[in-house]
XYZ file of C-alpha atoms in Angstrom:
728
model
C 0.000 0.000 0.000
C 1.532 3.351 -1.009
C 2.279 5.805 1.747
C -0.044 8.836 1.833
C 1.410 12.067 0.521
C 2.003 15.095 2.727
C -1.099 16.752 1.291
C -3.251 13.720 2.112
C -1.847 13.568 5.640
C -2.603 17.258 6.196
C -6.113 16.801 4.809
C -6.748 13.932 7.234
C -5.343 15.986 10.111
C -7.560 18.935 9.189
C -10.579 16.625 8.991
C -10.136 15.366 12.570
C -13.074 16.491 14.675
C -10.940 17.831 17.534
C -8.252 19.424 15.377
C -9.911 22.809 14.967
C -10.840 22.947 18.654
C -7.300 22.027 19.684
C -5.735 24.501 17.272
C -7.847 27.353 18.646
C -6.809 26.444 22.188
C -3.160 26.240 21.108
C -3.283 29.710 19.530
C -5.063 31.180 22.556
C -2.707 29.680 25.157
C 0.403 30.516 23.112
C -0.774 34.092 22.716
C -1.386 34.463 26.450
C 2.004 32.929 27.266
C 3.717 35.219 24.746
C 2.043 38.273 26.288
C 3.165 37.347 29.813
C 6.730 36.809 28.602
C 6.709 40.041 26.577
C 5.463 41.984 29.605
C 7.907 40.082 31.830
C 5.001 39.349 34.173
C 4.696 35.556 34.556
C 1.876 36.062 37.066
C -0.358 37.131 34.148
C -0.266 33.605 32.745
C -2.441 31.953 35.404
C -5.573 34.178 35.168
C -5.296 34.430 31.370
C -4.994 30.645 31.031
C -7.912 30.069 33.397
C -10.074 32.540 31.464
C -9.219 30.790 28.191
C -10.091 27.396 29.698
C -13.441 28.639 31.023
C -14.295 30.238 27.670
C -13.398 27.083 25.757
C -15.551 25.040 28.150
C -18.491 27.356 27.428
C -18.215 26.924 23.646
C -21.115 25.230 21.868
C -21.677 24.596 18.188
C -23.261 27.555 16.429
C -23.035 29.851 13.450
C -20.573 32.714 13.794
C -23.391 35.142 14.550
C -24.906 32.823 17.134
C -21.460 32.240 18.620
C -20.929 36.004 18.875
C -24.212 36.408 20.756
C -23.375 33.501 23.052
C -19.907 34.995 23.668
C -21.386 38.327 24.764
C -23.731 36.541 27.181
C -20.842 34.414 28.434
C -18.570 37.410 29.061
C -21.381 39.182 30.912
C -21.955 36.124 33.128
C -18.209 35.734 33.688
C -17.834 39.400 34.661
C -20.707 39.317 37.145
C -19.520 36.045 38.693
C -15.871 37.082 38.999
C -16.563 40.567 40.416
C -19.114 39.152 42.861
C -16.510 36.688 44.153
C -13.980 39.493 44.592
C -16.410 41.714 46.501
C -17.951 38.998 48.713
C -14.817 36.955 49.367
C -13.889 38.726 52.663
C -17.417 38.146 54.046
C -17.886 34.360 54.520
C -21.512 34.499 55.647
C -22.630 36.513 52.637
C -20.316 34.559 50.362
C -21.670 31.116 51.233
C -25.284 32.229 50.741
C -24.539 33.881 47.412
C -22.568 30.835 46.251
C -25.389 28.437 47.092
C -28.062 30.552 45.377
C -25.967 31.255 42.283
C -24.982 27.573 41.903
C -28.628 26.532 42.103
C -29.713 29.226 39.632
C -26.935 28.433 37.165
C -27.737 24.715 37.091
C -31.443 25.469 36.645
C -30.583 27.510 33.538
C -29.974 24.137 31.905
C -33.768 23.828 31.598
C -33.643 26.374 28.770
C -31.330 24.301 26.602
C -27.897 22.785 26.177
C -26.272 26.085 25.177
C -27.341 27.768 28.407
C -26.432 24.722 30.476
C -22.899 24.843 29.045
C -22.522 28.584 29.670
C -23.863 28.178 33.217
C -21.428 25.338 33.980
C -18.504 27.381 32.634
C -19.612 30.390 34.702
C -19.608 28.265 37.842
C -16.111 27.031 36.995
C -14.845 30.563 36.364
C -16.315 31.705 39.693
C -14.220 29.047 41.435
C -11.176 30.136 39.421
C -11.811 33.607 40.853
C -11.915 32.104 44.354
C -8.571 30.400 43.707
C -7.061 33.701 42.520
C -8.426 35.556 45.578
C -7.140 32.822 47.883
C -3.651 33.093 46.327
C -3.304 36.669 47.567
C -4.838 35.935 50.988
C -8.249 37.429 50.246
C -6.964 41.007 50.146
C -8.733 43.388 47.789
C -6.319 45.903 46.296
C -7.867 46.324 42.872
C -11.079 44.287 42.776
C -11.143 44.551 38.992
C -7.604 43.224 38.370
C -8.100 39.439 38.483
C -11.652 39.546 37.039
C -10.320 41.721 34.235
C -7.587 39.235 33.371
C -9.935 36.236 33.578
C -12.495 37.911 31.325
C -9.739 39.108 28.969
C -8.536 35.513 28.547
C -12.113 34.396 27.941
C -12.686 37.179 25.390
C -9.444 36.310 23.572
C -10.482 32.705 23.059
C -14.055 33.735 22.250
C -12.815 36.091 19.525
C -10.792 33.266 17.980
C -13.865 31.028 18.089
C -16.087 33.590 16.337
C -13.499 34.170 13.592
C -13.025 30.414 13.143
C -16.776 29.825 12.827
C -17.027 32.639 10.276
C -14.182 31.224 8.171
C -15.130 27.537 8.342
C -18.913 27.583 8.380
C -19.517 24.037 7.168
C -16.841 22.152 9.097
C -19.040 21.295 12.132
C -21.792 20.061 9.788
C -19.302 17.813 8.005
C -18.084 16.409 11.320
C -21.587 15.730 12.636
C -22.722 14.038 9.415
C -19.522 11.981 9.244
C -20.084 10.807 12.821
C -23.708 9.980 11.985
C -22.784 7.796 9.015
C -20.054 6.039 11.036
C -22.578 5.109 13.712
C -25.090 4.105 11.056
C -22.467 1.894 9.419
C -21.866 0.153 12.735
C -25.616 -0.444 13.077
C -25.630 -2.085 9.621
C -22.737 -4.293 10.730
C -24.527 -5.449 13.895
C -27.773 -5.959 11.969
C -25.904 -8.151 9.476
C -24.771 -10.388 12.352
C -28.428 -11.337 12.973
C -28.436 -13.100 9.600
C -25.580 -15.419 10.533
C -26.751 -18.717 8.954
C -26.243 -20.864 12.055
C -28.422 -21.987 14.931
C -25.727 -21.492 17.567
C -25.739 -17.673 17.771
C -26.804 -15.819 20.915
C -29.671 -13.869 19.376
C -30.627 -12.182 22.657
C -27.130 -10.732 23.140
C -26.961 -9.545 19.524
C -30.359 -7.844 19.797
C -29.202 -6.088 22.965
C -26.062 -4.838 21.200
C -28.241 -3.628 18.337
C -30.547 -1.745 20.716
C -27.569 -0.085 22.424
C -26.037 0.889 19.077
C -29.404 2.335 18.085
C -29.032 4.737 21.005
C -25.721 5.947 19.574
C -27.246 6.398 16.117
C -30.119 8.401 17.614
C -27.671 10.624 19.528
C -25.729 11.243 16.305
C -28.965 12.061 14.435
C -29.982 14.562 17.111
C -26.525 16.194 17.104
C -26.541 16.495 13.310
C -30.014 18.052 13.390
C -28.939 20.673 15.926
C -25.827 21.519 13.899
C -27.922 22.000 10.771
C -30.496 24.088 12.657
C -27.782 26.485 13.822
C -26.763 27.070 10.186
C -30.302 27.326 8.829
C -31.752 29.878 11.216
C -34.809 31.525 9.692
C -33.334 31.934 6.218
C -33.392 29.725 3.128
C -30.528 27.211 3.078
C -27.617 27.804 0.728
C -26.522 25.255 -1.852
C -24.044 23.503 0.443
C -26.332 23.395 3.464
C -29.149 22.168 1.230
C -26.957 19.238 0.156
C -26.053 18.438 3.760
C -29.731 18.640 4.690
C -30.516 16.021 2.032
C -27.754 13.788 3.375
C -29.278 14.140 6.855
C -32.728 13.138 5.577
C -31.080 10.265 3.699
C -29.550 9.066 6.986
C -32.999 9.205 8.593
C -34.474 7.071 5.827
C -31.568 4.603 5.929
C -31.980 4.328 9.696
C -35.672 3.534 9.386
C -35.007 0.949 6.697
C -32.071 -0.817 8.340
C -33.878 -0.957 11.684
C -36.804 -2.742 9.972
C -37.676 -6.365 10.749
C -39.961 -8.253 8.370
C -40.101 -11.569 10.198
C -38.611 -13.282 13.282
C -35.070 -14.238 12.309
C -35.262 -17.579 14.104
C -38.053 -18.707 11.746
C -36.074 -17.622 8.686
C -32.961 -19.427 9.930
C -34.906 -22.637 10.553
C -36.706 -22.594 7.206
C -33.733 -21.626 5.015
C -30.930 -23.278 6.959
C -29.806 -25.250 3.901
C -29.960 -22.233 1.598
C -27.425 -19.425 1.217
C -30.133 -16.721 1.119
C -29.481 -15.519 4.697
C -25.756 -15.397 4.010
C -26.559 -13.239 0.966
C -28.610 -10.882 3.172
C -25.753 -10.714 5.650
C -23.178 -9.937 2.969
C -25.337 -7.218 1.418
C -25.907 -5.546 4.812
C -22.170 -5.650 5.518
C -21.453 -4.022 2.155
C -24.037 -1.344 2.844
C -22.566 -0.719 6.299
C -19.139 -0.294 4.692
C -20.691 2.117 2.173
C -22.126 4.193 5.047
C -18.712 4.382 6.697
C -17.111 5.308 3.367
C -19.723 8.021 2.870
C -18.962 9.406 6.311
C -15.247 9.437 5.517
C -15.895 11.177 2.187
C -17.972 13.878 3.920
C -15.313 14.387 6.554
C -12.452 14.603 4.053
C -14.562 16.568 1.534
C -13.888 13.986 -1.147
C -16.176 12.427 -3.776
C -18.096 9.342 -2.662
C -18.368 6.352 -4.964
C -20.575 3.408 -4.148
C -18.604 0.364 -5.281
C -19.764 -2.491 -7.469
C -19.519 -5.005 -4.612
C -22.860 -3.773 -3.253
C -24.530 -4.236 -6.643
C -23.087 -7.747 -6.937
C -24.244 -8.653 -3.423
C -27.763 -7.473 -4.258
C -27.796 -9.504 -7.494
C -26.648 -12.597 -5.586
C -29.433 -12.136 -3.024
C -32.079 -11.786 -5.706
C -30.744 -14.875 -7.509
C -30.853 -16.919 -4.277
C -34.377 -15.699 -3.606
C -35.495 -16.645 -7.145
C -34.001 -20.121 -6.679
C -36.114 -20.612 -3.533
C -39.239 -19.389 -5.318
C -38.748 -21.852 -8.144
C -38.776 -24.761 -5.690
C -42.467 -23.970 -5.101
C -42.510 -25.199 -1.492
C -45.960 -24.421 0.034
C -44.457 -24.260 3.541
C -42.279 -21.340 2.475
C -45.027 -19.222 0.942
C -45.452 -16.766 3.827
C -41.724 -16.678 4.549
C -40.883 -15.935 0.914
C -43.257 -12.974 0.961
C -41.408 -11.540 3.956
C -38.118 -12.335 2.265
C -39.258 -10.409 -0.832
C -40.158 -7.423 1.351
C -36.737 -7.633 3.002
C -35.028 -7.848 -0.393
C -37.024 -4.885 -1.680
C -36.037 -2.857 1.378
C -32.343 -3.685 0.897
C -32.623 -2.844 -2.789
C -34.012 0.600 -1.918
C -31.150 1.130 0.538
C -28.696 0.252 -2.245
C -30.368 2.768 -4.557
C -30.214 5.512 -1.931
C -26.526 4.876 -1.288
C -25.835 4.911 -5.026
C -27.445 8.357 -5.265
C -25.511 9.682 -2.250
C -22.556 10.510 -4.498
C -24.715 13.315 -5.886
C -26.870 14.802 -3.095
C -28.806 16.886 -5.627
C -30.110 13.628 -7.142
C -31.668 12.562 -3.846
C -35.402 12.870 -3.497
C -36.317 16.390 -2.460
C -38.240 16.511 0.789
C -41.666 18.079 0.388
C -41.293 19.216 3.993
C -37.651 19.894 4.819
C -38.339 21.829 8.021
C -36.590 20.841 11.226
C -38.231 21.110 14.614
C -36.363 23.562 16.835
C -36.735 22.565 20.473
C -35.056 25.738 21.756
C -37.326 28.352 23.397
C -38.204 31.134 20.981
C -39.051 33.858 23.533
C -38.022 34.888 27.033
C -41.449 33.814 28.245
C -40.880 30.307 26.860
C -37.496 30.143 28.587
C -38.915 31.202 31.958
C -41.775 28.742 31.550
C -39.293 25.900 31.042
C -37.442 26.841 34.219
C -40.726 27.130 36.135
C -41.774 23.648 35.017
C -38.546 22.191 36.436
C -38.984 23.832 39.856
C -40.237 20.672 41.551
C -38.494 17.931 43.560
C -39.662 15.384 40.981
C -37.501 17.108 38.349
C -34.093 15.516 37.786
C -32.603 18.937 37.004
C -33.985 20.444 40.237
C -32.440 17.604 42.224
C -29.082 18.078 40.531
C -29.180 21.829 41.179
C -29.980 21.259 44.845
C -27.215 18.660 45.196
C -24.672 20.912 43.513
C -25.420 23.899 45.737
C -25.380 21.801 48.927
C -22.149 20.076 47.872
C -20.453 23.436 47.301
C -21.683 24.727 50.665
C -20.364 21.584 52.327
C -17.008 21.954 50.555
C -16.777 25.614 51.609
C -17.483 24.749 55.254
C -14.945 21.917 55.191
C -12.151 24.064 53.762
C -12.814 26.741 56.392
C -12.866 24.102 59.120
C -9.573 22.383 58.252
C -7.845 25.226 56.321
C -6.102 23.028 53.740
C -3.567 24.504 51.340
C -5.129 25.512 48.024
C -8.493 24.546 49.561
C -10.654 25.976 46.768
C -9.542 23.154 44.496
C -11.976 21.112 46.613
C -14.883 23.108 45.174
C -13.544 22.800 41.636
C -13.290 19.023 41.948
C -16.816 18.873 43.359
C -18.216 20.771 40.360
C -16.517 18.449 37.866
C -17.323 15.192 39.674
C -20.915 15.870 40.765
C -23.053 14.577 37.878
C -26.849 14.305 37.488
C -26.909 10.607 38.450
C -24.975 8.148 40.586
C -23.546 6.089 37.701
C -22.081 9.089 35.868
C -20.700 10.477 39.151
C -19.067 7.156 39.967
C -17.328 7.021 36.579
C -16.233 10.650 36.784
C -14.900 10.172 40.327
C -12.657 7.261 39.348
C -11.434 9.079 36.250
C -10.794 12.316 38.126
C -8.818 10.725 40.944
C -6.767 8.418 38.702
C -6.098 11.238 36.232
C -4.978 13.551 39.020
C -2.572 10.949 40.410
C -1.186 10.314 36.922
C -0.787 14.043 36.277
C 0.948 14.685 39.613
C 3.420 11.849 39.027
C 4.136 13.106 35.507
C 4.470 16.669 36.811
C 6.981 15.671 39.480
C 9.055 13.793 36.888
C 8.987 16.690 34.405
C 9.956 19.171 37.129
C 13.048 17.065 37.744
C 13.894 16.610 34.061
C 13.119 20.152 32.834
C 13.748 22.741 35.579
C 13.688 25.771 33.228
C 10.491 27.783 33.468
C 10.310 28.568 29.736
C 10.213 24.859 28.878
C 7.645 24.241 31.606
C 5.468 27.015 30.154
C 5.557 25.250 26.787
C 4.551 22.023 28.533
C 1.627 23.917 30.076
C 0.412 24.967 26.622
C 0.719 21.411 25.285
C -1.124 20.061 28.351
C -3.949 22.529 27.774
C -4.331 21.385 24.165
C -4.328 17.714 25.249
C -7.012 18.458 27.832
C -9.424 19.900 25.287
C -8.609 17.253 22.690
C -9.451 14.398 25.085
C -11.918 15.729 27.667
C -15.009 14.251 25.980
C -13.492 10.886 25.044
C -10.652 10.067 27.489
C -11.357 11.987 30.671
C -8.631 10.316 32.719
C -5.978 11.547 30.293
C -7.674 14.949 30.145
C -7.550 15.234 33.947
C -3.865 14.320 33.935
C -3.260 17.025 31.319
C -5.117 19.763 33.198
C -3.265 18.775 36.373
C 0.035 19.245 34.521
C -1.124 22.640 33.262
C -1.931 23.775 36.798
C 1.406 22.569 38.162
C 3.445 24.246 35.419
C 1.476 27.503 35.605
C 1.808 27.810 39.354
C 5.502 26.978 39.128
C 5.904 30.171 37.068
C 5.075 32.299 40.118
C 5.837 30.014 43.057
C 6.591 26.491 44.091
C 4.954 23.903 41.851
C 6.298 21.116 44.080
C 4.322 22.493 46.992
C 1.098 22.081 45.032
C 1.415 18.318 44.505
C 0.160 17.029 47.864
C -2.547 19.729 48.340
C -3.858 19.008 44.835
C -4.128 15.284 45.594
C -5.756 15.856 48.987
C -8.230 18.404 47.622
C -9.176 16.108 44.729
C -9.903 13.221 47.086
C -11.910 15.407 49.451
C -13.878 17.129 46.670
C -14.663 13.784 45.050
C -15.864 12.379 48.366
C -18.180 15.356 48.913
C -19.618 15.033 45.389
C -20.220 11.292 45.814
C -21.886 11.818 49.204
C -24.175 14.499 47.750
C -25.305 12.275 44.874
C -25.833 9.323 47.218
C -27.658 11.168 50.017
C -29.451 14.229 48.586
C -32.583 13.244 46.616
C -30.714 10.490 44.722
C -31.879 9.675 41.188
C -31.779 5.892 41.293
C -32.466 4.730 37.768
C -34.252 1.599 38.986
C -36.953 3.706 40.654
C -37.812 5.496 37.417
C -37.442 2.479 35.144
C -41.239 2.095 34.934
C -41.581 5.657 33.648
C -38.871 5.238 31.013
C -40.334 1.930 29.819
C -43.800 3.505 29.666
C -42.419 6.286 27.479
C -41.026 3.775 24.951
C -44.445 2.118 24.634
C -46.481 5.321 24.320
C -44.048 6.766 21.757
C -44.283 3.547 19.752
C -48.069 3.901 19.803
C -47.792 7.455 18.430
C -45.402 6.227 15.731
C -47.869 3.493 14.722
C -50.698 6.018 14.368
C -48.576 8.257 12.134
C -47.543 5.294 9.967
C -51.109 4.107 9.437
C -52.196 7.624 8.593
C -49.552 7.615 5.847
C -50.945 4.369 4.435
C -54.283 6.121 4.101
C -52.912 9.265 2.402
C -49.673 8.082 0.777
C -46.007 8.446 1.749
C -45.107 11.947 2.835
C -42.163 12.592 5.148
C -43.771 15.586 6.811
C -42.648 17.052 10.108
C -45.350 15.275 12.153
C -44.298 11.864 10.851
C -40.581 12.527 11.350
C -41.193 13.816 14.884
C -43.158 10.692 15.823
C -40.417 8.480 14.375
C -37.645 10.404 16.138
C -39.534 10.442 19.460
C -39.939 6.652 19.292
C -36.223 6.171 18.671
C -35.316 8.754 21.333
C -37.402 6.862 23.893
C -35.697 3.601 22.895
C -32.285 5.268 23.306
C -33.308 6.733 26.685
C -34.207 3.254 27.941
C -30.827 1.928 26.828
C -29.025 4.816 28.585
C -31.075 4.353 31.771
C -30.208 0.661 31.956
C -26.501 1.362 31.368
C -26.514 3.853 34.273
C -28.500 1.384 36.375
C -25.687 -1.192 36.157
C -23.378 1.234 37.981
C -25.700 1.642 40.960
C -25.609 -0.351 44.235
C -27.002 -3.878 43.995
C -30.342 -3.157 45.668
C -31.221 -0.513 43.103
C -30.375 -2.595 40.050
C -32.416 -5.664 40.912
C -34.698 -5.050 37.911
C -31.793 -4.585 35.495
C -32.119 -8.023 33.903
C -35.842 -7.524 33.334
C -35.121 -4.067 31.980
C -32.617 -5.348 29.430
C -35.055 -8.043 28.314
C -37.674 -5.339 27.909
C -35.177 -3.292 25.881
C -34.679 -6.121 23.392
C -38.455 -6.642 23.140
C -39.259 -2.940 22.722
C -36.500 -2.536 20.159
C -37.893 -5.510 18.229
C -41.305 -3.812 18.363
C -39.672 -0.674 16.984
C -38.100 -2.798 14.212
C -41.547 -4.073 13.168
C -42.886 -0.512 13.185
C -39.909 0.667 11.118
C -40.671 -1.991 8.501
C -44.210 -0.613 8.262
C -42.769 2.889 7.905
C -40.171 1.847 5.333
C -42.813 0.430 2.956
C -45.308 3.288 3.241
C -47.521 3.552 0.203
C -51.192 4.366 -0.121
C -53.179 1.136 -0.167
C -55.381 0.248 -3.152
C -59.009 1.341 -2.988
C -60.951 -1.020 -0.772
C -57.875 -2.551 0.796
C -58.194 -0.482 3.955
C -61.022 -2.582 5.374
C -62.490 -2.631 8.855
C -60.019 -5.264 10.117
C -57.025 -3.109 9.194
C -58.507 -0.040 10.849
C -59.575 -2.017 13.913
C -56.170 -3.688 14.240
C -54.142 -0.479 14.048
C -56.385 1.293 16.557
C -56.439 -1.682 18.916
C -52.649 -2.077 18.868
C -52.026 1.621 19.508
C -54.553 1.569 22.378
C -52.912 -1.531 23.861
C -49.521 0.182 23.839
C -51.025 3.279 25.475
C -52.872 1.295 28.163
C -49.764 -0.743 28.940
C -47.754 2.475 29.244
C -50.395 3.981 31.540
C -50.350 0.912 33.772
C -46.567 1.158 34.108
C -46.708 4.869 34.920
C -49.335 4.370 37.626
C -47.940 1.069 38.900
C -51.170 -0.764 38.101
C -51.637 -4.476 37.560
C -50.977 -5.684 34.013
C -52.814 -8.634 32.460
C -50.162 -10.986 31.084
C -52.598 -12.576 28.628
C -55.201 -10.748 26.530
C -57.644 -13.018 24.705
C -58.797 -10.249 22.378
C -55.224 -9.587 21.210
C -54.754 -13.328 20.575
C -57.873 -13.424 18.375
C -56.729 -10.305 16.553
C -53.321 -11.862 15.840
C -54.960 -14.968 14.404
C -57.172 -12.875 12.124
C -54.181 -10.894 10.861
C -52.294 -14.108 10.101
C -55.147 -15.813 8.211
C -55.391 -13.817 5.005
C -56.680 -14.764 1.539
C -54.105 -15.344 -1.201
C -55.605 -12.746 -3.544
C -54.455 -9.782 -1.445
C -51.872 -7.542 -3.147
C -48.321 -7.630 -1.769
C -48.354 -4.200 -0.135
C -51.617 -4.809 1.710
C -50.421 -8.250 2.785
C -47.222 -6.707 4.159
C -49.243 -4.282 6.304
C -51.287 -7.135 7.780
C -48.152 -9.236 8.337
C -46.355 -6.450 10.191
C -49.423 -5.656 12.302
C -49.622 -9.355 13.156
C -45.978 -9.365 14.250
C -46.618 -6.272 16.390
C -49.654 -7.956 17.925
C -47.621 -11.084 18.769
C -45.010 -8.850 20.418
C -47.545 -7.515 22.931
C -47.718 -10.755 24.969
C -43.985 -10.857 25.882
C -44.091 -7.093 26.507
C -46.979 -7.616 28.933
C -45.066 -10.367 30.688
C -41.991 -8.157 31.191
C -44.157 -5.212 32.272
C -45.808 -7.389 34.924
C -42.360 -8.085 36.389
C -41.623 -4.350 36.583
C -44.825 -3.441 38.447
C -43.896 -2.942 42.077
C -46.039 -3.896 45.011
C -46.901 -1.084 47.459
C -44.541 -2.443 50.112
C -41.699 -2.612 47.576
C -42.236 1.027 46.617
C -41.692 2.203 50.158
C -38.313 0.518 50.497
């Protein structure tokens, strides 16, 4: 294989998702270091670096104009927080009250949206940076504006770089989000292909669970891509490039619906066609299509042409030939299975056609309704209403806000009681470790402590090897870049890097060695306080809300079914209502997967329903697969085909899903067996041969959905808690 040229290597480096972020941080930190050296004032480096870090932590994806507006809000919040700390620092009683109220208010701002949650978190971090700066000079106020001015100046410097970057490279975040989406989609294709392994010895339950968990990652990537596109669209008409990216996003939505479709239980197909290669052909075609999705993502990321190879076409031809061979055998026992196999083959053929057209986005079908639903509040009244709705102890955000404020108060009292060196690092650790739930806090605690230990050991070694301050300052810049490049993917390494930055910065104006033990002690103490707060203060045990999350998956599936059947009556039309129902169903499925993953990290008593929950996840995801197959084949039915049985079945199934969801929400008894649903399933399965293929497919899928209700009822019955169990 020939080695890539320098130009290709640079293109790949430029295409890395974290490269632009890291480069901005590198320029900002280098500029601040150069200024402190030029002014011969090394003490400037610490507040400027801390301001840059806080500003970079507050950055969210946006257009350059949106980023400019967010920067102005951020600088205003930073200024108020930093000056308030300076003025209240000498008055502990006032300070602790103001800190508790501001921490609670800042966390509650997260109810407005992710952008405000990020700015609020960064503001809280900068306030603690201000406390650290005030503590360094013994709490004396000579010029109350000096340290706040430097912190805000560092934040403004990075913010200016961010605005300019977003103005110059408008489409880069869209390319990254779409590339990530197609990578995750390609992995889903790969896992789906494994279900067609032509052997009886596979662990189907484990593979379905992996598929459901991967579906959560695909849904997260879809949501991120939608938000990135929304920020570029605004209220104006999309440009040519954004219009192409919008079509690629809608293509990913359609591919997701089609690949998540199930046309028949795979066990029955494997048993019937065990001696045929037709399932192997399905598997190979899905693998080729998954590879094509990954290649498309790579092409978007590298801004290169995408070419769908001939191997996909050959795999499709082989599948159709194998299917024709089975049809020619004219086996009556295979009649129903062959119909489902034809529907599966038709679905895969459509996927192949879509991927073939992806090389030219303009050739993709134009959406009659290309609007995206913006979940951000549009007015100040909407924003305040969202906060007001979260002001209840049942709200997870309210609980997190209360825990955060109490944890900071506890940390402040502890540091004043024992007077540790550099005691305000306790509060900083608490803010980073204290997460909305126990599982996330537990992971963050381990990563924070281990990263701190690693960073302190590396810092001590580098102090010994490189005693010159200029070299240590360069190490500080590199450590800052590493922190931002890894903080979302490898937090242990990121913590080690930020620990190195702190050590090297403080060694510019004092004794970096003297910071090693206080930093370790403060990290341990802050982590302990955060863990205690999450464990003791209104804890959000995932097992206690599992019923609610499961109920949401069922009710959203019912809404999705209603939208699908409405499309069969009027014809396929990917309007906003249909896409919202589809996305809500997948979001609920992903939320269940995330809840169960967090549940596994909780103490044993609170995860006793985890096994039942994971079984429910596989069942609900299979239900979603059957619904997706209905959605993938949407066409208006022939006149007269939509008879009373079809209408009755769709309404009855949607009502059953709703009633089951309501029983789970209210902890009511669930009937494991429903005789009416059994009769309905039998009617849907006993159809005359003269029905057209599309109508037959609708009845078949509704029958599969109906058969799925019995195991769902059984799992729901296991999740219903008795009154005495609820009070535990």
